[in-house]
mmCIF file of C-alpha atoms in Angstrom:
data_model
loop_
_atom_site.group_PDB
_atom_site.id
_atom_site.type_symbol
_atom_site.label_atom_id
_atom_site.label_comp_id
_atom_site.label_asym_id
_atom_site.label_seq_id
_atom_site.Cartn_x
_atom_site.Cartn_y
_atom_site.Cartn_z
ATOM 1 C CA MET A 1 27.107 61.398 83.485
ATOM 2 C CA GLU A 2 27.380 65.168 82.986
ATOM 3 C CA ARG A 3 29.233 65.316 86.404
ATOM 4 C CA ILE A 4 31.425 62.720 85.258
ATOM 5 C CA LYS A 5 32.390 64.736 81.975
ATOM 6 C CA ARG A 6 32.936 67.661 83.851
ATOM 7 C CA GLU A 7 35.492 65.852 86.350
ATOM 8 C CA GLN A 8 37.130 64.526 83.466
ATOM 9 C CA LEU A 9 37.611 67.824 81.743
ATOM 10 C CA ARG A 10 38.635 69.169 85.063
ATOM 11 C CA GLU A 11 41.850 66.863 85.015
ATOM 12 C CA SER A 12 42.680 67.505 81.544
ATOM 13 C CA GLY A 13 46.192 69.282 81.519
ATOM 14 C CA HIS A 14 47.199 68.058 84.896
ATOM 15 C CA PHE A 15 49.640 65.752 83.276
ATOM 16 C CA LEU A 16 51.861 68.805 83.278
ATOM 17 C CA ARG A 17 51.977 68.889 87.077
ATOM 18 C CA PRO A 18 54.476 66.221 87.648
ATOM 19 C CA VAL A 19 56.778 67.698 84.353
ATOM 20 C CA MET A 20 56.689 71.087 86.096
ATOM 21 C CA LEU A 21 57.849 69.505 89.555
ATOM 22 C CA VAL A 22 60.907 68.103 88.192
ATOM 23 C CA ILE A 23 61.554 71.257 86.245
ATOM 24 C CA THR A 24 61.063 73.517 89.492
ATOM 25 C CA VAL A 25 63.328 71.460 91.487
ATOM 26 C CA ALA A 26 65.884 70.910 88.808
ATOM 27 C CA LEU A 27 66.059 74.762 88.230
ATOM 28 C CA SER A 28 66.031 75.544 91.877
ATOM 29 C CA LEU A 29 69.200 73.334 92.239
ATOM 30 C CA ILE A 30 70.915 74.760 89.325
ATOM 31 C CA PHE A 31 70.509 78.602 90.685
ATOM 32 C CA LEU A 32 71.600 77.126 94.228
ATOM 33 C CA MET A 33 74.524 75.834 93.007
ATOM 34 C CA MET A 34 75.683 78.870 90.599
ATOM 35 C CA PRO A 35 78.766 80.638 91.437
ATOM 36 C CA ASP A 36 78.492 83.844 93.261
ATOM 37 C CA THR A 37 78.299 86.767 90.455
ATOM 38 C CA ILE A 38 78.490 89.441 93.042
ATOM 39 C CA THR A 39 82.006 91.195 92.193
ATOM 40 C CA PHE A 40 82.002 94.368 94.507
ATOM 41 C CA ARG A 41 81.983 94.091 97.988
ATOM 42 C CA ALA A 42 82.060 96.839 100.808
ATOM 43 C CA ALA A 43 85.377 97.409 102.359
ATOM 44 C CA GLY A 44 84.385 95.464 105.572
ATOM 45 C CA ALA A 45 82.847 92.693 104.280
ATOM 46 C CA LYS A 46 86.094 91.434 102.234
ATOM 47 C CA THR A 47 87.734 90.629 105.385
ATOM 48 C CA ARG A 48 84.727 89.530 107.586
ATOM 49 C CA SER A 49 83.388 86.058 108.040
ATOM 50 C CA TYR A 50 80.880 84.432 110.567
ATOM 51 C CA GLU A 51 81.219 81.096 112.313
ATOM 52 C CA PHE A 52 79.028 79.033 114.637
ATOM 53 C CA GLY A 53 80.140 78.149 117.862
ATOM 54 C CA THR A 54 79.165 77.258 121.217
ATOM 55 C CA VAL A 55 79.635 78.996 124.724
ATOM 56 C CA VAL A 56 82.033 77.081 126.957
ATOM 57 C CA SER A 57 82.182 79.441 129.794
ATOM 58 C CA VAL A 58 80.642 83.081 130.890
ATOM 59 C CA THR A 59 82.602 85.251 133.423
ATOM 60 C CA ASN A 60 80.673 88.414 134.674
ATOM 61 C CA VAL A 61 83.554 91.287 134.943
ATOM 62 C CA SER A 62 81.625 94.189 135.867
ATOM 63 C CA ASN A 63 78.953 95.118 138.528
ATOM 64 C CA LYS A 64 75.331 94.486 137.298
ATOM 65 C CA GLU A 65 72.958 97.611 136.525
ATOM 66 C CA LYS A 66 69.345 97.619 135.951
ATOM 67 C CA SER A 67 68.475 99.717 132.492
ATOM 68 C CA PRO A 68 65.938 102.374 133.768
ATOM 69 C CA TYR A 69 64.537 102.128 130.149
ATOM 70 C CA THR A 70 63.914 98.677 129.429
ATOM 71 C CA GLY A 71 64.380 96.942 132.917
ATOM 72 C CA ARG A 72 67.086 94.820 131.648
ATOM 73 C CA ILE A 73 70.342 93.627 133.550
ATOM 74 C CA LEU A 74 73.376 95.386 131.790
ATOM 75 C CA GLU A 75 76.729 94.314 132.253
ATOM 76 C CA THR A 76 79.969 92.949 130.810
ATOM 77 C CA GLU A 77 80.780 89.562 130.468
ATOM 78 C CA THR A 78 84.046 87.605 129.190
ATOM 79 C CA VAL A 79 82.503 84.724 127.101
ATOM 80 C CA LYS A 80 84.629 81.601 125.774
ATOM 81 C CA ILE A 81 83.420 80.051 122.634
ATOM 82 C CA ARG A 82 84.274 77.025 120.873
ATOM 83 C CA LEU A 83 84.361 77.322 117.460
ATOM 84 C CA LYS A 84 85.093 74.307 114.762
ATOM 85 C CA ASP A 85 89.237 74.314 115.132
ATOM 86 C CA ARG A 86 89.644 76.675 118.086
ATOM 87 C CA THR A 87 88.687 78.343 121.119
ATOM 88 C CA VAL A 88 88.219 82.208 121.563
ATOM 89 C CA THR A 89 87.606 84.830 124.024
ATOM 90 C CA VAL A 90 84.926 87.583 123.390
ATOM 91 C CA THR A 91 83.865 90.497 125.537
ATOM 92 C CA ASN A 92 80.406 90.743 125.584
ATOM 93 C CA GLN A 93 79.023 94.106 126.618
ATOM 94 C CA LEU A 94 75.245 94.160 127.522
ATOM 95 C CA SER A 95 73.194 97.207 126.798
ATOM 96 C CA ASP A 96 69.680 98.663 125.967
ATOM 97 C CA THR A 97 70.339 97.942 122.123
ATOM 98 C CA HIS A 98 72.823 94.688 122.214
ATOM 99 C CA TYR A 99 71.243 92.221 124.393
ATOM 100 C CA ILE A 100 72.826 88.931 123.758
ATOM 101 C CA ARG A 101 72.697 87.039 127.005
ATOM 102 C CA VAL A 102 74.198 83.889 127.070
ATOM 103 C CA HIS A 103 75.010 80.885 129.080
ATOM 104 C CA LYS A 104 77.214 77.752 128.914
ATOM 105 C CA GLY A 105 76.156 75.647 126.171
ATOM 106 C CA SER A 106 74.418 78.573 124.254
ATOM 107 C CA ARG A 107 74.739 78.136 120.339
ATOM 108 C CA VAL A 108 76.026 81.473 118.790
ATOM 109 C CA LEU A 109 77.354 83.056 115.902
ATOM 110 C CA VAL A 110 80.596 84.740 115.819
ATOM 111 C CA SER A 111 81.828 87.588 113.716
ATOM 112 C CA VAL A 112 85.533 87.113 112.731
ATOM 113 C CA ASP A 113 87.311 90.345 111.181
ATOM 114 C CA SER A 114 90.586 89.013 109.632
ATOM 115 C CA PRO A 115 92.288 92.031 107.918
ATOM 116 C CA LYS A 116 95.446 91.099 106.085
ATOM 117 C CA GLY A 117 98.588 91.300 108.411
ATOM 118 C CA VAL A 118 96.682 91.353 111.596
ATOM 119 C CA GLU A 119 95.432 89.083 114.088
ATOM 120 C CA SER A 120 91.914 88.315 113.724
ATOM 121 C CA TYR A 121 89.449 89.817 115.913
ATOM 122 C CA TYR A 122 86.146 88.304 117.154
ATOM 123 C CA THR A 123 82.875 89.767 118.430
ATOM 124 C CA LEU A 124 79.586 88.096 119.276
ATOM 125 C CA PHE A 125 77.236 88.772 116.691
ATOM 126 C CA ASN A 126 74.232 87.147 117.647
ATOM 127 C CA TYR A 127 72.238 84.074 118.784
ATOM 128 C CA ASN A 128 72.456 80.995 116.246
ATOM 129 C CA ARG A 129 69.001 81.019 115.034
ATOM 130 C CA THR A 130 69.487 78.576 112.281
ATOM 131 C CA ILE A 131 68.040 75.367 113.924
ATOM 132 C CA GLY A 132 65.124 77.394 114.905
ATOM 133 C CA SER A 133 64.533 78.982 111.363
ATOM 134 C CA ILE A 134 64.691 75.510 109.793
ATOM 135 C CA VAL A 135 62.140 74.056 112.532
ATOM 136 C CA ILE A 136 59.983 76.877 111.818
ATOM 137 C CA PHE A 137 59.887 76.644 107.936
ATOM 138 C CA ALA A 138 59.614 72.637 108.441
ATOM 139 C CA LEU A 139 56.421 72.988 110.796
ATOM 140 C CA PHE A 140 55.426 75.535 108.129
ATOM 141 C CA ALA A 141 55.655 73.141 105.252
ATOM 142 C CA LEU A 142 54.256 70.048 106.968
ATOM 143 C CA LEU A 143 51.347 72.139 107.729
ATOM 144 C CA MET A 144 51.269 73.365 103.922
ATOM 145 C CA ILE A 145 51.251 69.792 102.862
ATOM 146 C CA ALA A 146 48.968 68.370 105.684
ATOM 147 C CA ILE A 147 46.425 70.596 104.863
ATOM 148 C CA GLY A 148 46.751 71.035 101.166
ATOM 149 C CA GLY A 149 47.809 67.639 100.138
ATOM 150 C CA LYS A 150 49.476 67.311 96.573
ATOM 151 C CA LYS A 151 48.545 70.892 96.179
ATOM 152 C CA GLY A 152 50.316 71.931 99.141
ATOM 153 C CA ALA A 153 53.526 70.055 98.289
ATOM 154 C CA TYR A 154 53.304 71.876 94.862
ATOM 155 C CA SER A 155 52.627 75.284 96.527
ATOM 156 C CA MET A 156 55.750 74.738 98.795
ATOM 157 C CA ALA A 157 57.879 73.770 95.698
ATOM 158 C CA ALA A 158 56.681 77.081 93.657
ATOM 159 C CA LEU A 159 57.565 79.153 96.893
ATOM 160 C CA VAL A 160 60.784 77.604 97.429
ATOM 161 C CA PHE A 161 61.749 78.427 93.591
ATOM 162 C CA ALA A 162 60.286 81.883 93.737
ATOM 163 C CA VAL A 163 62.671 82.428 96.672
ATOM 164 C CA ILE A 164 65.819 80.879 95.379
ATOM 165 C CA LEU A 165 65.207 82.559 92.025
ATOM 166 C CA ILE A 166 64.734 86.041 93.651
ATOM 167 C CA PHE A 167 68.113 86.243 95.566
ATOM 168 C CA ARG A 168 70.187 84.017 93.341
ATOM 169 C CA VAL A 169 69.138 85.339 90.041
ATOM 170 C CA THR A 170 67.266 88.578 90.164
ATOM 171 C CA VAL A 171 69.129 90.455 92.774
ATOM 172 C CA PRO A 172 72.292 89.665 91.423
ATOM 173 C CA MET A 173 71.385 90.633 87.959
ATOM 174 C CA ILE A 174 70.189 93.729 89.081
ATOM 175 C CA TYR A 175 73.526 94.275 91.457
ATOM 176 C CA ASN A 176 75.810 94.013 88.492
ATOM 177 C CA GLY A 177 74.113 96.591 86.526
ATOM 178 C CA VAL A 178 71.373 94.648 84.464
ATOM 179 C CA SER A 179 68.187 97.061 83.544
ATOM 180 C CA ALA A 180 65.803 96.317 86.622
ATOM 181 C CA LEU A 181 62.726 96.318 84.610
ATOM 182 C CA PRO A 182 63.394 93.490 82.043
ATOM 183 C CA VAL A 183 64.944 91.428 84.932
ATOM 184 C CA THR A 184 61.789 91.703 87.227
ATOM 185 C CA ALA A 185 59.467 91.443 84.267
ATOM 186 C CA LEU A 186 61.189 88.184 83.629
ATOM 187 C CA THR A 187 61.418 86.991 87.260
ATOM 188 C CA VAL A 188 57.402 87.674 87.662
ATOM 189 C CA LEU A 189 56.645 85.994 84.339
ATOM 190 C CA LEU A 190 58.673 82.652 85.705
ATOM 191 C CA ILE A 191 57.087 82.761 89.136
ATOM 192 C CA THR A 192 53.811 83.036 87.777
ATOM 193 C CA LEU A 193 54.186 80.337 85.142
ATOM 194 C CA ASP A 194 55.783 78.067 87.540
ATOM 195 C CA THR A 195 53.315 78.777 90.449
ATOM 196 C CA ILE A 196 50.151 78.242 88.458
ATOM 197 C CA LEU A 197 51.124 75.573 86.173
ATOM 198 C CA LEU A 198 51.889 73.716 89.073
ATOM 199 C CA LEU A 199 48.836 73.959 90.776
ATOM 200 C CA GLN A 200 46.212 73.899 87.938
ATOM 201 C CA GLY A 201 48.298 72.237 85.197
ATOM 202 C CA ALA A 202 47.867 73.204 81.515
ATOM 203 C CA ASN A 203 44.470 74.239 80.713
ATOM 204 C CA ARG A 204 42.254 77.148 79.612
ATOM 205 C CA GLN A 205 41.833 78.174 83.099
ATOM 206 C CA SER A 206 45.189 78.105 84.141
ATOM 207 C CA LEU A 207 46.525 80.228 80.716
ATOM 208 C CA THR A 208 43.553 82.840 81.418
ATOM 209 C CA SER A 209 45.055 83.048 84.915
ATOM 210 C CA ILE A 210 48.809 83.373 83.840
ATOM 211 C CA ALA A 211 47.463 85.963 81.543
ATOM 212 C CA VAL A 212 45.543 88.098 84.201
ATOM 213 C CA VAL A 213 48.276 88.114 86.699
ATOM 214 C CA PHE A 214 50.837 89.316 84.097
ATOM 215 C CA ALA A 215 48.381 91.976 83.124
ATOM 216 C CA GLY A 216 47.942 92.910 86.560
ATOM 217 C CA GLU A 217 51.660 93.367 87.137
ATOM 218 C CA ILE A 218 52.053 95.437 84.145
ATOM 219 C CA LEU A 219 49.203 97.670 85.495
ATOM 220 C CA ALA A 220 50.936 97.773 88.723
ATOM 221 C CA ALA A 221 54.192 99.003 86.932
ATOM 222 C CA GLY A 222 52.320 101.741 85.081
ATOM 223 C CA LEU A 223 50.709 102.938 88.098
ATOM 224 C CA PHE A 224 53.800 103.115 90.159
ATOM 225 C CA ALA A 225 55.165 105.140 87.052
ATOM 226 C CA LEU A 226 52.386 107.345 87.426
ATOM 227 C CA PHE A 227 52.633 107.742 91.130
ATOM 228 C CA SER A 228 56.387 108.177 91.013
ATOM 229 C CA VAL A 229 55.704 111.073 88.364
ATOM 230 C CA LEU A 230 53.118 112.683 90.879
ATOM 231 C CA LEU A 231 55.295 112.347 93.926
ATOM 232 C CA HIS A 232 58.487 113.062 92.428
ATOM 233 C CA ILE A 233 60.344 109.660 93.577
ATOM 234 C CA SER A 234 62.714 107.313 92.166
ATOM 235 C CA GLY A 235 65.415 104.845 93.208
ATOM 236 C CA PHE A 236 67.126 107.890 94.548
ATOM 237 C CA ASN A 237 64.737 108.472 97.201
ATOM 238 C CA ASP A 238 65.211 104.923 98.892
ATOM 239 C CA GLY A 239 66.255 105.045 102.554
ATOM 240 C CA ASN A 240 69.426 103.088 101.490
ATOM 241 C CA VAL A 241 70.469 105.613 98.890
ATOM 242 C CA ASP A 242 74.042 106.230 100.065
ATOM 243 C CA SER A 243 75.114 102.802 100.354
ATOM 244 C CA LEU A 244 73.331 102.112 97.008
ATOM 245 C CA LEU A 245 75.229 105.002 95.336
ATOM 246 C CA VAL A 246 78.511 103.421 96.133
ATOM 247 C CA ILE A 247 77.530 99.941 94.744
ATOM 248 C CA THR A 248 76.235 102.016 91.647
ATOM 249 C CA GLN A 249 79.913 103.514 91.300
ATOM 250 C CA ASN A 250 81.587 100.008 91.185
ATOM 251 C CA THR A 251 78.972 97.796 89.415
ATOM 252 C CA GLY A 252 76.848 100.023 87.039
ATOM 253 C CA MET A 253 73.660 99.539 88.772
ATOM 254 C CA ASP A 254 70.742 101.484 87.905
ATOM 255 C CA LEU A 255 68.927 102.755 90.535
ATOM 256 C CA THR A 256 66.289 104.408 88.170
ATOM 257 C CA HIS A 257 63.976 101.726 88.363
ATOM 258 C CA ILE A 258 64.529 100.001 91.695
ATOM 259 C CA LEU A 259 61.182 100.976 92.979
ATOM 260 C CA PHE A 260 59.443 99.773 90.159
ATOM 261 C CA SER A 261 60.839 96.617 90.589
ATOM 262 C CA ALA A 262 60.302 96.860 93.942
ATOM 263 C CA ALA A 263 56.506 97.361 93.697
ATOM 264 C CA MET A 264 56.098 94.708 90.984
ATOM 265 C CA ILE A 265 57.626 91.898 93.536
ATOM 266 C CA SER A 266 55.746 93.235 96.330
ATOM 267 C CA SER A 267 52.584 93.508 94.522
ATOM 268 C CA LEU A 268 52.831 89.963 92.828
ATOM 269 C CA GLY A 269 51.360 87.684 95.455
ATOM 270 C CA ALA A 270 48.448 89.571 96.375
ATOM 271 C CA VAL A 271 47.648 89.969 92.171
ATOM 272 C CA MET A 272 48.032 86.625 91.953
ATOM 273 C CA ASP A 273 45.815 85.365 94.717
ATOM 274 C CA VAL A 274 42.883 87.715 93.189
ATOM 275 C CA ALA A 275 43.557 86.409 89.989
ATOM 276 C CA VAL A 276 43.847 82.676 90.564
ATOM 277 C CA SER A 277 40.644 82.912 92.765
ATOM 278 C CA LEU A 278 38.511 84.757 90.929
ATOM 279 C CA VAL A 279 39.203 82.760 87.472
ATOM 280 C CA SER A 280 38.482 79.737 89.157
ATOM 281 C CA ALA A 281 35.450 81.005 90.797
ATOM 282 C CA VAL A 282 33.889 81.991 87.159
ATOM 283 C CA PHE A 283 35.179 78.972 85.603
ATOM 284 C CA GLU A 284 33.416 76.915 88.531
ATOM 285 C CA VAL A 285 30.350 79.026 88.269
ATOM 286 C CA SER A 286 30.198 78.263 84.288
ATOM 287 C CA ALA A 287 30.818 74.283 84.951
ATOM 288 C CA HIS A 288 27.690 74.329 86.788
ATOM 289 C CA ASN A 289 25.455 76.298 85.053
ATOM 290 C CA HIS A 290 25.700 76.006 81.015
ATOM 291 C CA SER A 291 23.233 78.441 79.977
ATOM 292 C CA LEU A 292 25.225 81.612 81.403
ATOM 293 C CA THR A 293 26.228 84.067 78.852
ATOM 294 C CA ALA A 294 29.713 86.042 78.877
ATOM 295 C CA LYS A 295 27.782 88.853 80.096
ATOM 296 C CA GLU A 296 26.321 86.987 83.040
ATOM 297 C CA LEU A 297 29.735 85.350 83.797
ATOM 298 C CA PHE A 298 31.674 88.991 83.729
ATOM 299 C CA ARG A 299 28.861 90.095 86.427
ATOM 300 C CA SER A 300 29.123 86.934 88.708
ATOM 301 C CA GLY A 301 32.976 87.497 88.507
ATOM 302 C CA MET A 302 32.685 90.995 89.426
ATOM 303 C CA ASN A 303 30.219 90.351 92.479
ATOM 304 C CA VAL A 304 32.632 87.815 93.663
ATOM 305 C CA GLY A 305 35.789 90.187 93.008
ATOM 306 C CA ARG A 306 34.054 93.055 94.823
ATOM 307 C CA ASP A 307 33.747 91.108 97.821
ATOM 308 C CA MET A 308 37.725 89.875 97.636
ATOM 309 C CA MET A 309 38.526 93.256 96.921
ATOM 310 C CA GLY A 310 37.573 94.829 100.103
ATOM 311 C CA THR A 311 39.655 92.307 102.161
ATOM 312 C CA MET A 312 42.405 92.179 99.998
ATOM 313 C CA SER A 313 42.925 95.923 99.907
ATOM 314 C CA ASN A 314 42.708 96.270 103.779
ATOM 315 C CA THR A 315 45.347 93.427 104.057
ATOM 316 C CA LEU A 316 47.813 95.137 101.805
ATOM 317 C CA ILE A 317 47.354 98.760 103.269
ATOM 318 C CA LEU A 318 47.537 97.136 106.924
ATOM 319 C CA ALA A 319 50.392 95.021 105.796
ATOM 320 C CA PHE A 320 52.502 98.082 104.799
ATOM 321 C CA THR A 321 51.106 100.306 107.812
ATOM 322 C CA GLY A 322 52.300 97.398 109.993
ATOM 323 C CA SER A 323 55.783 97.307 108.155
ATOM 324 C CA ALA A 324 56.347 100.941 108.708
ATOM 325 C CA LEU A 325 55.015 101.204 112.482
ATOM 326 C CA SER A 326 58.322 101.585 114.135
ATOM 327 C CA MET A 327 59.469 104.233 111.611
ATOM 328 C CA LEU A 328 56.443 106.011 112.266
ATOM 329 C CA LEU A 329 56.444 105.998 115.933
ATOM 330 C CA VAL A 330 60.178 107.181 115.636
ATOM 331 C CA LEU A 331 58.708 110.188 113.446
ATOM 332 C CA CYS A 332 56.127 110.929 116.286
ATOM 333 C CA SER A 333 59.073 111.336 118.820
ATOM 334 C CA TYR A 334 60.567 113.729 116.542
ATOM 335 C CA GLY A 335 57.320 115.880 116.458
ATOM 336 C CA VAL A 336 57.282 115.535 113.074
ATOM 337 C CA GLN A 337 53.882 117.461 111.363
ATOM 338 C CA PRO A 338 51.512 116.195 109.074
ATOM 339 C CA LEU A 339 52.536 118.236 106.092
ATOM 340 C CA GLN A 340 56.147 117.338 106.864
ATOM 341 C CA LEU A 341 55.278 113.533 106.843
ATOM 342 C CA LEU A 342 53.513 113.337 103.890
ATOM 343 C CA SER A 343 55.940 115.334 101.588
ATOM 344 C CA SER A 344 59.053 113.225 103.318
ATOM 345 C CA ASP A 345 60.911 110.712 101.056
ATOM 346 C CA THR A 346 60.167 107.826 103.295
ATOM 347 C CA ILE A 347 56.544 108.198 103.380
ATOM 348 C CA ALA A 348 55.872 109.235 99.959
ATOM 349 C CA VAL A 349 57.794 105.560 98.891
ATOM 350 C CA GLU A 350 55.509 103.744 101.624
ATOM 351 C CA ILE A 351 52.578 105.346 99.904
ATOM 352 C CA ALA A 352 53.367 104.776 96.425
ATOM 353 C CA HIS A 353 53.982 101.080 97.242
ATOM 354 C CA GLY A 354 50.897 100.465 99.171
ATOM 355 C CA ILE A 355 48.374 102.318 97.189
ATOM 356 C CA CYS A 356 50.278 100.782 93.898
ATOM 357 C CA GLY A 357 49.622 97.138 95.365
ATOM 358 C CA THR A 358 46.233 97.726 96.099
ATOM 359 C CA ALA A 359 45.024 99.435 93.082
ATOM 360 C CA ALA A 360 46.823 96.688 91.293
ATOM 361 C CA VAL A 361 44.662 94.168 93.229
ATOM 362 C CA ILE A 362 41.465 96.394 92.389
ATOM 363 C CA LEU A 363 42.117 96.413 88.715
ATOM 364 C CA THR A 364 42.650 92.723 88.670
ATOM 365 C CA VAL A 365 39.163 92.087 89.472
ATOM 366 C CA PRO A 366 37.607 93.338 86.046
ATOM 367 C CA LEU A 367 40.495 91.852 84.359
ATOM 368 C CA ALA A 368 39.760 88.433 85.791
ATOM 369 C CA SER A 369 36.213 88.535 85.278
ATOM 370 C CA ALA A 370 36.473 89.770 81.606
ATOM 371 C CA ALA A 371 39.370 87.339 80.707
ATOM 372 C CA SER A 372 37.322 84.341 82.037
ATOM 373 C CA ALA A 373 34.127 85.426 80.479
ATOM 374 C CA LEU A 374 36.189 85.693 77.095
ATOM 375 C CA ALA A 375 37.991 82.356 77.500
ATOM 376 C CA LEU A 376 34.538 80.178 78.319
ATOM 377 C CA GLY A 377 33.077 81.954 75.144
ATOM 378 C CA PHE A 378 30.144 84.083 74.247
ATOM 379 C CA SER A 379 27.606 81.874 73.407
ATOM 380 C CA ALA A 380 25.549 79.797 75.911
ATOM 381 C CA SER A 381 25.739 76.535 73.971
ATOM 382 C CA LYS A 382 29.284 76.514 74.048
ATOM 383 C CA LYS A 383 30.946 73.530 76.266
ATOM 384 C CA SER A 384 31.504 74.781 79.648
ATOM 385 C CA GLY A 385 34.982 72.866 80.598
ATOM 386 C CA GLY A 386 37.198 75.590 79.590
ATOM 387 C CA HIS A 387 40.031 72.987 79.662
ATOM 388 C CA PHE A 388 42.240 72.129 76.775
#
């Protein structure tokens, strides 16, 4: 009887899931259909467009030569490509850094440069990877739904919503001069609310998770503020600062807090993972043992959290290291010394992001443990379901 009651309590509040799914899909469609709000474009972007095409024929016009560095066969080709309403001929020079080898029937992406009053100029930009990307994403979605069932479908909806929100709302707003910190904070809150309410419904456990995630993100921003003072870094130390300064002059974009926003967004997934998993674990422990006090629940959460903390910290640090591997190899080739490396802008930014995300995950462990213990109550006699 007690087990049945626990299951009923566990399912309470889940009525919100279908409603959240409808809201998520509706908002995603609205964001997708919103008009482009970015007014300033770089000079080249105003006259350049891209079109899909299919290779009709390939003719070699130079002797083949084997690259001593990569072993690839280098040559210059004349490629005839059929676009939507015309057929064009482009010169495709195969080199070590630009190696787009095509054959008859290859699907490609063509760059079309059409300055005013000048005949359009066509170049072979790259392979058409659209179909491959769609297939990969579809396989990922099917895998998530096949294994996760309804929760897998809700997770996919939350992921799609997060991506659309960032690219269609957050980035354009920051680009057009809106302060990055409040925009990012709102983005983090919306993604957190959408993801957790879709997965868990409206109950005490989900509200606790939401509070912990947002608190963890505030800590991440605070930590990055401290690190930026210690390392003397800001948005002006970004590797793309030259291009960003041009945008700033034309849109009023604020570079000061760009790195803060990046730190909050990059740490959100890990913080949410730890918060939701740990809160769920503590609530589950309480559901199976009503006699545990708040102090004992907190201790249980910390015990579970310490194991999660070790693996998640490795995940984040290794992820940042892996993303910077090419850069590290290039720096090694220039004979960069350790002291010089640690003092460089690029490494300083990577250290700040990596340590900030990892520290936020570590601090989320006691936050989640304490919040769960408080949400479940201080008395052992309090009912354990923890749901509205």
